[in-house]
């Protein structure tokens, strides 16, 4: 039995939706009168908000639990997130944690913690449709760039991916509740909102507004300066959303549209339901309306049976697109997914390593080229934090590049700068004008 916790620490792994969930769990516990601490080893309650996407991500949970037991003050441990959903009671059996709570049930965290304090391990991995949002406390204080989950779950069932199993079916939050939360975020200090969803561009409502309709409505919120959205699926990239990139000044020129691979045979085996060509045609349409758009994607190398020639097709697709920045991963077999059964086609580790290195060399080259092309441009920067040097601040360009500059502007200010230096991973800006303070 553990005493009722007074202090808590939330550690989030994985995607931005998990970061959002972690923030909301923190707000929920603060509303119960608990105090947040930055030091996990000093907390009475540690929430590990986990990710199940690749094997390494999952292993981290168990090593973290071990470390907390060794260095912490024997805290109450709650496992939340996608590992909680996927492994449920197994975690209690294997690691003797106090609470296991899935991504759709974390609004019940206070009751689960109370149950654990009374000596019974508490488990909740139910998946009610978006019930949690209505049960969470209002947003109070956020940074200048805030996340807002609008869509959850996935119906696409790519053969390598656990998300449809851990996050459930695709669900869109209602229009009005999103607008209300966006206004609350702006009142709480947000200048930029990133709309989140596993397939955010599948967001829709009964009126058929589509994500672009939602973005048009957000555009009218005074005090909100920038809108972004992630992650999108190629098959949900509708005309209205593409046009929104030309019509809405607040919508930043950035599109994260994962393709995963460049070979049609591999894409089919992945059940991606788009082809290399259909993907490239979408990018052409986006670039036609917004020529300066920064493109981003995700790649998996070494999907079962991927041949050398098929991998070369991924490289040639990368060369054809010219991405601004990307994520790339080695295929990781996940329990319960169809691809994990394709054991006769598993690609040897050293081949995966070599493919990943070659792919990343192409992606790094293109990122450096994209950054170099912004040299001399004038753009706004949203200041997000202090830099390492005195008087230095860090923020983001419209194209999501990190920009550092010397300024007396404060966190949350929007500054117009000239880009005076471009490095492979960041830019330097020279202040010209304060846009909004
Ligand atoms: N909904 C998004 C992304 C979800 S997960 C989409 O459809 O693209 C984020 C990324 O993790 C994926 O785009 C994919 O590149 C990678 N990923 C997912 N499952 C994986 C696996 N089993 N092994 C390696 N990478 C994986
Ligand atoms: Fe996973 Fe595919 Fe769904 Fe993305 S679209 S979350 S990769 S199943
Ligand atoms: Fe990971 Fe779950 Fe996000 S598996 S990537 S935390 S949806």
Coordinates of C-alpha atoms and ligand atoms in Angstrom, one line a residue:
X1 CA 0.0 0.0 0.0
X2 CA 1.3 3.5 -0.9
X3 CA 0.1 6.8 0.6
X4 CA -2.0 9.1 -1.5
X5 CA 0.5 11.0 -3.7
X6 CA 1.1 14.7 -3.1
X7 CA 3.6 15.3 -6.0
X8 CA 3.7 13.9 -9.5
X9 CA 5.8 13.7 -12.6
X10 CA 4.6 12.8 -16.1
X11 CA 7.1 11.4 -18.7
X12 CA 5.8 11.2 -22.2
X13 CA 7.3 9.1 -25.0
X14 CA 6.3 8.7 -28.6
X15 CA 4.2 11.0 -30.8
X16 CA 2.8 14.5 -30.2
X17 CA -0.5 13.1 -29.3
X18 CA 1.1 11.5 -26.4
X19 CA 2.7 14.8 -25.4
X20 CA -0.8 16.4 -25.5
X21 CA -2.2 13.5 -23.4
X22 CA 0.7 13.9 -21.0
X23 CA -0.1 17.7 -20.6
X24 CA -3.8 16.9 -20.0
X25 CA -3.0 14.3 -17.4
X26 CA -0.8 16.8 -15.6
X27 CA -3.6 19.4 -15.6
X28 CA -5.9 16.7 -14.3
X29 CA -3.7 15.9 -11.3
X30 CA -3.0 19.5 -10.6
X31 CA -6.7 20.0 -10.4
X32 CA -6.8 17.3 -7.7
X33 CA -4.4 19.4 -5.7
X34 CA -1.2 17.5 -6.5
X35 CA 2.0 19.4 -7.3
X36 CA 4.1 18.8 -10.4
X37 CA 7.8 18.1 -10.1
X38 CA 10.4 18.1 -12.8
X39 CA 12.4 15.4 -11.0
X40 CA 10.9 11.9 -11.5
X41 CA 13.0 10.6 -8.6
X42 CA 11.5 13.1 -6.2
X43 CA 7.8 12.4 -7.1
X44 CA 5.2 10.4 -5.2
X45 CA 3.5 9.4 -8.4
X46 CA 5.2 8.9 -11.7
X47 CA 3.1 8.5 -14.9
X48 CA 5.0 6.9 -17.7
X49 CA 3.0 7.8 -20.8
X50 CA 4.3 5.1 -23.1
X51 CA 4.7 4.4 -26.9
X52 CA 4.4 1.0 -28.5
X53 CA 5.3 1.9 -32.1
X54 CA 8.7 0.2 -32.3
X55 CA 10.3 -2.5 -30.1
X56 CA 12.9 -0.1 -28.6
X57 CA 10.2 2.4 -27.5
X58 CA 8.4 -0.4 -25.6
X59 CA 11.6 -1.6 -23.9
X60 CA 12.2 1.8 -22.5
X61 CA 9.2 1.5 -20.2
X62 CA 10.6 -1.5 -18.4
X63 CA 14.1 0.0 -18.0
X64 CA 12.5 3.2 -16.7
X65 CA 10.5 1.3 -14.1
X66 CA 13.7 -0.4 -13.0
X67 CA 15.5 3.0 -12.7
X68 CA 12.6 4.5 -10.7
X69 CA 12.6 1.7 -8.3
X70 CA 16.4 2.1 -7.8
X71 CA 16.7 5.9 -7.6
X72 CA 13.2 7.2 -6.9
X73 CA 11.4 7.3 -3.5
X74 CA 9.5 4.1 -4.2
X75 CA 6.8 6.1 -6.1
X76 CA 3.4 4.9 -7.1
X77 CA 3.9 4.1 -10.8
X78 CA 1.2 4.5 -13.4
X79 CA 1.7 3.2 -16.9
X80 CA -0.3 5.2 -19.5
X81 CA -0.3 5.4 -23.3
X82 CA 0.0 2.8 -26.0
X83 CA 2.0 0.1 -24.1
X84 CA -0.7 0.3 -21.4
X85 CA -3.4 -0.3 -24.0
X86 CA -1.4 -3.1 -25.8
X87 CA -0.2 -5.0 -22.7
X88 CA -2.7 -4.2 -20.0
X89 CA -2.7 -6.6 -17.1
X90 CA 0.6 -8.1 -18.3
X91 CA 2.4 -5.0 -17.1
X92 CA 1.0 -5.4 -13.6
X93 CA 2.1 -9.0 -13.6
X94 CA 5.6 -8.3 -15.1
X95 CA 6.5 -5.0 -13.4
X96 CA 4.1 -4.8 -10.4
X97 CA 3.1 -1.3 -11.3
X98 CA 0.2 0.3 -9.4
X99 CA -1.9 1.8 -12.2
X100 CA -2.4 0.9 -15.9
X101 CA -4.5 3.3 -17.9
X102 CA -5.1 3.4 -21.7
X103 CA -5.1 6.5 -23.9
X104 CA -8.9 6.7 -24.0
X105 CA -9.4 6.2 -20.2
X106 CA -6.9 8.6 -18.6
X107 CA -9.7 11.0 -17.4
X108 CA -10.2 8.3 -14.8
X109 CA -6.7 8.6 -13.4
X110 CA -7.7 10.3 -10.1
X111 CA -10.0 7.4 -9.2
X112 CA -7.4 4.8 -10.3
X113 CA -4.7 6.5 -8.2
X114 CA -7.2 6.5 -5.2
X115 CA -7.8 2.8 -5.8
X116 CA -4.0 2.1 -5.9
X117 CA -3.6 4.1 -2.7
X118 CA -6.0 1.7 -1.0
X119 CA -3.8 -1.2 -1.9
X120 CA -5.3 -2.6 -5.1
X121 CA -3.6 -2.4 -8.5
X122 CA -5.9 -0.4 -10.8
X123 CA -6.5 -1.1 -14.5
X124 CA -8.6 0.8 -17.1
X125 CA -8.1 0.2 -20.8
X126 CA -11.6 0.9 -21.9
X127 CA -12.1 2.7 -25.2
X128 CA -15.2 4.9 -25.0
X129 CA -15.6 7.3 -27.9
X130 CA -14.0 10.6 -26.9
X131 CA -15.6 10.5 -23.4
X132 CA -12.4 11.7 -21.8
X133 CA -12.4 15.2 -23.4
X134 CA -15.5 16.3 -21.6
X135 CA -14.2 15.0 -18.3
X136 CA -10.9 16.9 -18.4
X137 CA -10.3 20.2 -16.7
X138 CA -10.1 23.4 -18.8
X139 CA -6.8 24.6 -20.2
X140 CA -5.2 27.3 -18.1
X141 CA -1.5 28.0 -18.9
X142 CA 0.3 26.8 -22.0
X143 CA 3.4 27.8 -24.0
X144 CA 3.2 29.9 -27.3
X145 CA 3.0 26.8 -29.4
X146 CA 0.2 24.4 -28.2
X147 CA -1.1 21.1 -29.3
X148 CA -4.8 20.3 -29.7
X149 CA -5.9 16.8 -30.4
X150 CA -8.9 16.9 -32.8
X151 CA -8.9 13.3 -34.2
X152 CA -7.9 10.0 -32.6
X153 CA -7.4 6.5 -33.8
X154 CA -6.8 4.9 -37.1
X155 CA -8.8 2.6 -39.5
X156 CA -6.0 2.2 -42.0
X157 CA -4.3 -0.9 -40.7
X158 CA -1.0 -0.6 -42.3
X159 CA 0.5 -4.1 -41.9
X160 CA 3.4 -3.0 -39.7
X161 CA 1.6 -0.7 -37.4
X162 CA 0.2 -1.0 -33.8
X163 CA -1.7 2.2 -33.7
X164 CA -5.1 0.9 -34.9
X165 CA -4.9 -1.6 -32.0
X166 CA -3.7 0.8 -29.3
X167 CA -5.7 3.9 -30.2
X168 CA -8.8 2.2 -31.7
X169 CA -11.1 3.3 -34.5
X170 CA -10.9 6.8 -36.2
X171 CA -13.0 9.3 -34.2
X172 CA -13.3 13.1 -34.7
X173 CA -14.0 15.4 -31.8
X174 CA -17.0 17.6 -32.3
X175 CA -16.4 21.0 -34.0
X176 CA -17.6 23.2 -31.2
X177 CA -15.5 21.5 -28.5
X178 CA -12.4 22.0 -30.6
X179 CA -13.2 25.7 -31.2
X180 CA -13.8 26.2 -27.5
X181 CA -10.5 24.5 -26.6
X182 CA -8.7 26.5 -29.2
X183 CA -10.1 29.8 -27.7
X184 CA -9.1 28.6 -24.2
X185 CA -5.6 27.8 -25.4
X186 CA -5.3 31.3 -26.9
X187 CA -6.5 32.8 -23.7
X188 CA -3.9 30.7 -21.9
X189 CA -1.1 32.1 -24.0
X190 CA -1.0 30.1 -27.2
X191 CA -0.1 31.9 -30.4
X192 CA 0.2 28.8 -32.5
X193 CA -1.9 25.7 -32.4
X194 CA -1.0 22.4 -34.0
X195 CA -4.0 20.3 -34.6
X196 CA -3.2 16.6 -33.9
X197 CA -4.5 13.3 -35.0
X198 CA -3.1 9.9 -36.0
X199 CA -4.9 10.8 -39.3
X200 CA -5.6 14.4 -38.6
X201 CA -6.8 15.1 -42.2
X202 CA -9.5 12.5 -41.8
X203 CA -11.2 14.8 -39.3
X204 CA -14.8 15.5 -40.3
X205 CA -18.2 16.2 -38.8
X206 CA -21.8 15.5 -39.7
X207 CA -22.0 18.8 -41.6
X208 CA -19.1 17.7 -43.7
X209 CA -16.8 20.6 -42.7
X210 CA -13.7 18.6 -43.2
X211 CA -10.3 19.7 -41.7
X212 CA -10.2 22.7 -44.0
X213 CA -13.6 23.9 -42.6
X214 CA -12.2 23.6 -39.1
X215 CA -9.1 25.5 -40.1
X216 CA -11.2 28.3 -41.7
X217 CA -13.0 28.6 -38.4
X218 CA -9.8 28.7 -36.3
X219 CA -8.5 31.4 -38.7
X220 CA -11.2 33.7 -37.3
X221 CA -9.9 33.4 -33.7
X222 CA -8.3 36.7 -32.7
X223 CA -4.9 36.3 -31.1
X224 CA -4.2 33.1 -32.8
X225 CA -1.4 33.7 -35.3
X226 CA -0.4 30.3 -36.7
X227 CA -2.1 27.0 -37.4
X228 CA -0.5 23.7 -38.2
X229 CA -1.7 20.1 -38.4
X230 CA -0.1 16.7 -38.2
X231 CA -0.1 13.7 -39.1
X232 CA -1.8 13.4 -42.5
X233 CA -2.5 10.3 -44.6
X234 CA -2.1 10.6 -48.4
X235 CA -5.6 9.1 -49.0
X236 CA -7.3 11.8 -46.8
X237 CA -5.6 14.7 -48.6
X238 CA -8.8 16.4 -49.9
X239 CA -9.0 19.3 -52.3
X240 CA -10.3 21.8 -49.7
X241 CA -7.3 21.2 -47.5
X242 CA -4.9 21.6 -50.3
X243 CA -6.6 24.9 -51.3
X244 CA -6.6 26.0 -47.6
X245 CA -2.8 26.3 -48.0
X246 CA -3.3 29.1 -50.5
X247 CA -6.4 30.7 -48.9
X248 CA -5.5 30.9 -45.2
X249 CA -2.5 33.1 -44.2
X250 CA -2.4 31.6 -40.7
X251 CA -2.0 28.1 -42.0
X252 CA 1.8 27.6 -42.0
X253 CA 3.5 26.3 -45.2
X254 CA 4.4 22.9 -43.9
X255 CA 3.0 19.5 -44.7
X256 CA 3.9 16.2 -43.0
X257 CA 2.7 13.5 -45.3
X258 CA 4.3 10.1 -44.7
X259 CA 4.9 7.9 -47.7
X260 CA 6.9 5.1 -45.9
X261 CA 8.5 3.6 -49.1
X262 CA 9.0 4.3 -52.8
X263 CA 8.1 0.9 -54.3
X264 CA 4.5 0.1 -55.3
X265 CA 5.0 -3.6 -54.4
X266 CA 6.2 -2.6 -50.9
X267 CA 3.5 0.0 -50.5
X268 CA 0.9 -2.7 -51.3
X269 CA 2.4 -5.2 -48.9
X270 CA 2.3 -2.4 -46.3
X271 CA -1.4 -1.9 -47.1
X272 CA -0.8 1.8 -47.6
X273 CA -3.5 2.1 -50.3
X274 CA -1.7 4.8 -52.1
X275 CA 0.9 4.4 -54.8
X276 CA 4.2 6.1 -55.5
X277 CA 2.6 8.1 -58.3
X278 CA -0.6 9.0 -56.5
X279 CA 1.5 10.3 -53.6
X280 CA 3.7 12.4 -55.9
X281 CA 0.6 13.8 -57.6
X282 CA -0.7 15.0 -54.3
X283 CA 2.6 16.8 -53.6
X284 CA 2.4 18.4 -57.1
X285 CA -1.0 19.8 -56.3
X286 CA 0.1 21.1 -53.0
X287 CA 3.1 22.8 -54.5
X288 CA 1.0 24.3 -57.2
X289 CA -1.0 26.3 -54.7
X290 CA 1.8 26.9 -52.2
X291 CA 5.2 26.8 -54.0
X292 CA 7.2 27.5 -50.9
X293 CA 5.7 24.7 -48.8
X294 CA 8.1 22.6 -46.7
X295 CA 7.4 18.9 -47.2
X296 CA 8.1 16.3 -44.6
X297 CA 7.5 12.5 -44.3
X298 CA 8.2 9.2 -42.6
X299 CA 10.1 6.3 -44.0
X300 CA 10.5 2.6 -43.0
X301 CA 13.5 0.7 -44.4
X302 CA 13.7 -3.0 -44.4
X303 CA 10.0 -3.9 -44.5
X304 CA 9.8 -7.7 -44.9
X305 CA 10.9 -8.9 -48.4
X306 CA 12.1 -5.4 -49.4
X307 CA 14.8 -6.0 -52.1
X308 CA 17.8 -3.8 -52.9
X309 CA 16.1 -2.6 -56.1
X310 CA 12.9 -1.7 -54.1
X311 CA 14.9 0.2 -51.6
X312 CA 16.5 2.2 -54.5
X313 CA 13.0 3.3 -55.4
X314 CA 12.7 4.9 -52.0
X315 CA 15.9 6.8 -52.6
X316 CA 14.7 7.9 -56.1
X317 CA 11.4 9.1 -54.6
X318 CA 13.3 11.1 -52.0
X319 CA 15.4 12.6 -54.7
X320 CA 12.2 13.5 -56.7
X321 CA 10.5 15.2 -53.8
X322 CA 13.3 17.2 -52.1
X323 CA 12.0 17.1 -48.5
X324 CA 12.6 19.8 -45.9
X325 CA 12.9 17.3 -43.0
X326 CA 11.9 13.7 -42.4
X327 CA 11.8 10.8 -39.9
X328 CA 13.2 7.5 -40.9
X329 CA 13.1 4.1 -39.1
X330 CA 14.2 0.5 -39.4
X331 CA 11.3 -1.8 -39.6
X332 CA 10.5 -3.3 -36.2
X333 CA 8.2 -6.3 -36.0
X334 CA 5.3 -5.6 -33.7
X335 CA 3.3 -8.3 -32.0
X336 CA -0.2 -8.8 -33.4
X337 CA 0.5 -7.0 -36.7
X338 CA 0.3 -8.9 -40.1
X339 CA 3.9 -8.0 -41.1
X340 CA 5.3 -9.5 -38.0
X341 CA 4.2 -12.9 -39.4
X342 CA 6.3 -12.4 -42.6
X343 CA 9.3 -13.9 -40.8
X344 CA 10.6 -15.6 -44.0
X345 CA 11.2 -12.1 -45.5
X346 CA 12.8 -10.4 -42.6
X347 CA 15.7 -8.3 -43.8
X348 CA 19.1 -8.9 -42.0
X349 CA 20.1 -6.3 -39.4
X350 CA 23.2 -5.2 -41.3
X351 CA 21.2 -4.6 -44.5
X352 CA 18.7 -2.5 -42.6
X353 CA 21.6 -0.5 -41.0
X354 CA 23.1 0.2 -44.4
X355 CA 19.8 1.2 -46.0
X356 CA 18.9 3.5 -43.1
X357 CA 22.4 5.2 -43.4
X358 CA 22.0 5.7 -47.1
X359 CA 18.5 7.0 -46.8
X360 CA 19.5 9.4 -44.1
X361 CA 22.4 10.7 -46.1
X362 CA 19.9 11.7 -48.9
X363 CA 17.5 13.2 -46.4
X364 CA 20.2 15.2 -44.6
X365 CA 21.5 16.5 -47.9
X366 CA 18.0 17.7 -48.8
X367 CA 17.3 19.3 -45.4
X368 CA 20.6 21.2 -45.6
X369 CA 19.6 22.3 -49.1
X370 CA 16.1 23.4 -48.0
X371 CA 17.7 25.4 -45.1
X372 CA 20.3 27.0 -47.5
X373 CA 17.4 28.1 -49.8
X374 CA 15.9 30.2 -46.9
X375 CA 19.1 32.2 -46.6
X376 CA 18.3 35.9 -47.4
X377 CA 14.5 35.4 -47.0
X378 CA 12.4 37.5 -44.7
X379 CA 10.0 35.6 -42.4
X380 CA 8.3 35.6 -39.0
X381 CA 9.7 33.7 -36.1
X382 CA 7.5 32.7 -33.1
X383 CA 9.8 32.9 -30.1
X384 CA 9.4 29.7 -28.0
X385 CA 12.3 29.7 -25.5
X386 CA 15.6 31.3 -24.4
X387 CA 18.8 30.3 -26.2
X388 CA 22.1 29.3 -24.6
X389 CA 23.8 32.7 -25.1
X390 CA 22.8 35.9 -23.3
X391 CA 20.2 37.8 -25.2
X392 CA 19.6 34.9 -27.6
X393 CA 16.1 33.5 -28.2
X394 CA 14.9 30.5 -30.1
X395 CA 11.8 30.1 -32.2
X396 CA 10.4 28.6 -35.4
X397 CA 10.2 29.8 -38.9
X398 CA 6.9 29.3 -40.9
X399 CA 8.6 26.2 -42.4
X400 CA 9.2 24.7 -38.9
X401 CA 13.0 25.4 -38.9
X402 CA 14.7 26.4 -35.6
X403 CA 15.8 30.0 -35.8
X404 CA 18.1 31.7 -33.2
X405 CA 18.4 35.4 -32.9
X406 CA 19.6 38.1 -30.6
X407 CA 16.7 40.2 -29.4
X408 CA 14.9 41.6 -26.4
X409 CA 11.7 40.0 -27.6
X410 CA 10.1 37.6 -25.1
X411 CA 8.7 34.1 -25.3
X412 CA 5.4 34.3 -27.3
X413 CA 6.4 37.3 -29.3
X414 CA 6.3 37.2 -33.1
X415 CA 9.3 38.8 -34.8
X416 CA 10.1 39.5 -38.4
X417 CA 13.6 38.5 -39.3
X418 CA 16.0 38.2 -42.2
X419 CA 17.6 34.8 -42.4
X420 CA 21.4 35.6 -42.3
X421 CA 22.8 32.1 -41.8
X422 CA 21.6 28.6 -42.7
X423 CA 23.1 25.5 -41.1
X424 CA 21.9 21.9 -41.7
X425 CA 19.9 21.9 -38.5
X426 CA 19.1 25.5 -37.8
X427 CA 19.0 29.1 -39.0
X428 CA 20.2 32.4 -37.7
X429 CA 17.9 35.5 -38.0
X430 CA 18.4 39.2 -37.8
X431 CA 15.5 41.1 -36.3
X432 CA 13.7 43.6 -38.5
X433 CA 10.4 44.3 -36.8
X434 CA 8.2 43.2 -33.9
X435 CA 5.0 41.8 -35.4
X436 CA 3.2 41.0 -32.2
X437 CA 4.3 41.2 -28.6
Ligands
LIG1 N1 -0.4 8.0 -38.7 C1 0.9 8.3 -39.2 C2 2.1 7.9 -38.4 C3 2.0 6.9 -37.3 S1 3.4 6.3 -36.5 C4 1.0 7.7 -40.6 O1 0.1 7.1 -41.1 O2 2.0 7.9 -41.3 C5 4.7 7.2 -37.0 C6 5.7 6.5 -37.9 O3 6.3 5.4 -37.3 C7 5.1 5.9 -39.1 O4 4.8 6.9 -40.1 C8 6.1 4.9 -39.6 O5 7.0 5.5 -40.4 C9 6.7 4.5 -38.3 N2 6.4 3.2 -37.9 C10 5.2 2.7 -37.6 N3 5.2 1.4 -37.3 C11 6.5 1.0 -37.4 C12 7.2 -0.2 -37.3 N4 6.6 -1.4 -37.0 N5 8.5 -0.2 -37.5 C13 9.2 0.9 -37.9 N6 8.6 2.1 -38.0 C14 7.3 2.1 -37.8
LIG2 FE1 -0.2 3.4 -38.5 FE2 -0.9 3.4 -41.0 FE3 -2.6 4.2 -39.2 FE4 -0.5 5.7 -39.8 S1 -2.1 5.2 -41.2 S2 -1.3 5.2 -37.8 S3 1.1 4.1 -40.1 S4 -1.9 2.1 -39.5
LIG3 FE1 3.5 5.7 -30.0 FE2 1.0 5.4 -29.5 FE3 1.9 7.6 -30.6 S1 2.3 3.8 -30.3 S2 3.6 6.9 -31.8 S3 2.4 6.8 -28.6 S4 0.0 6.6 -31.0

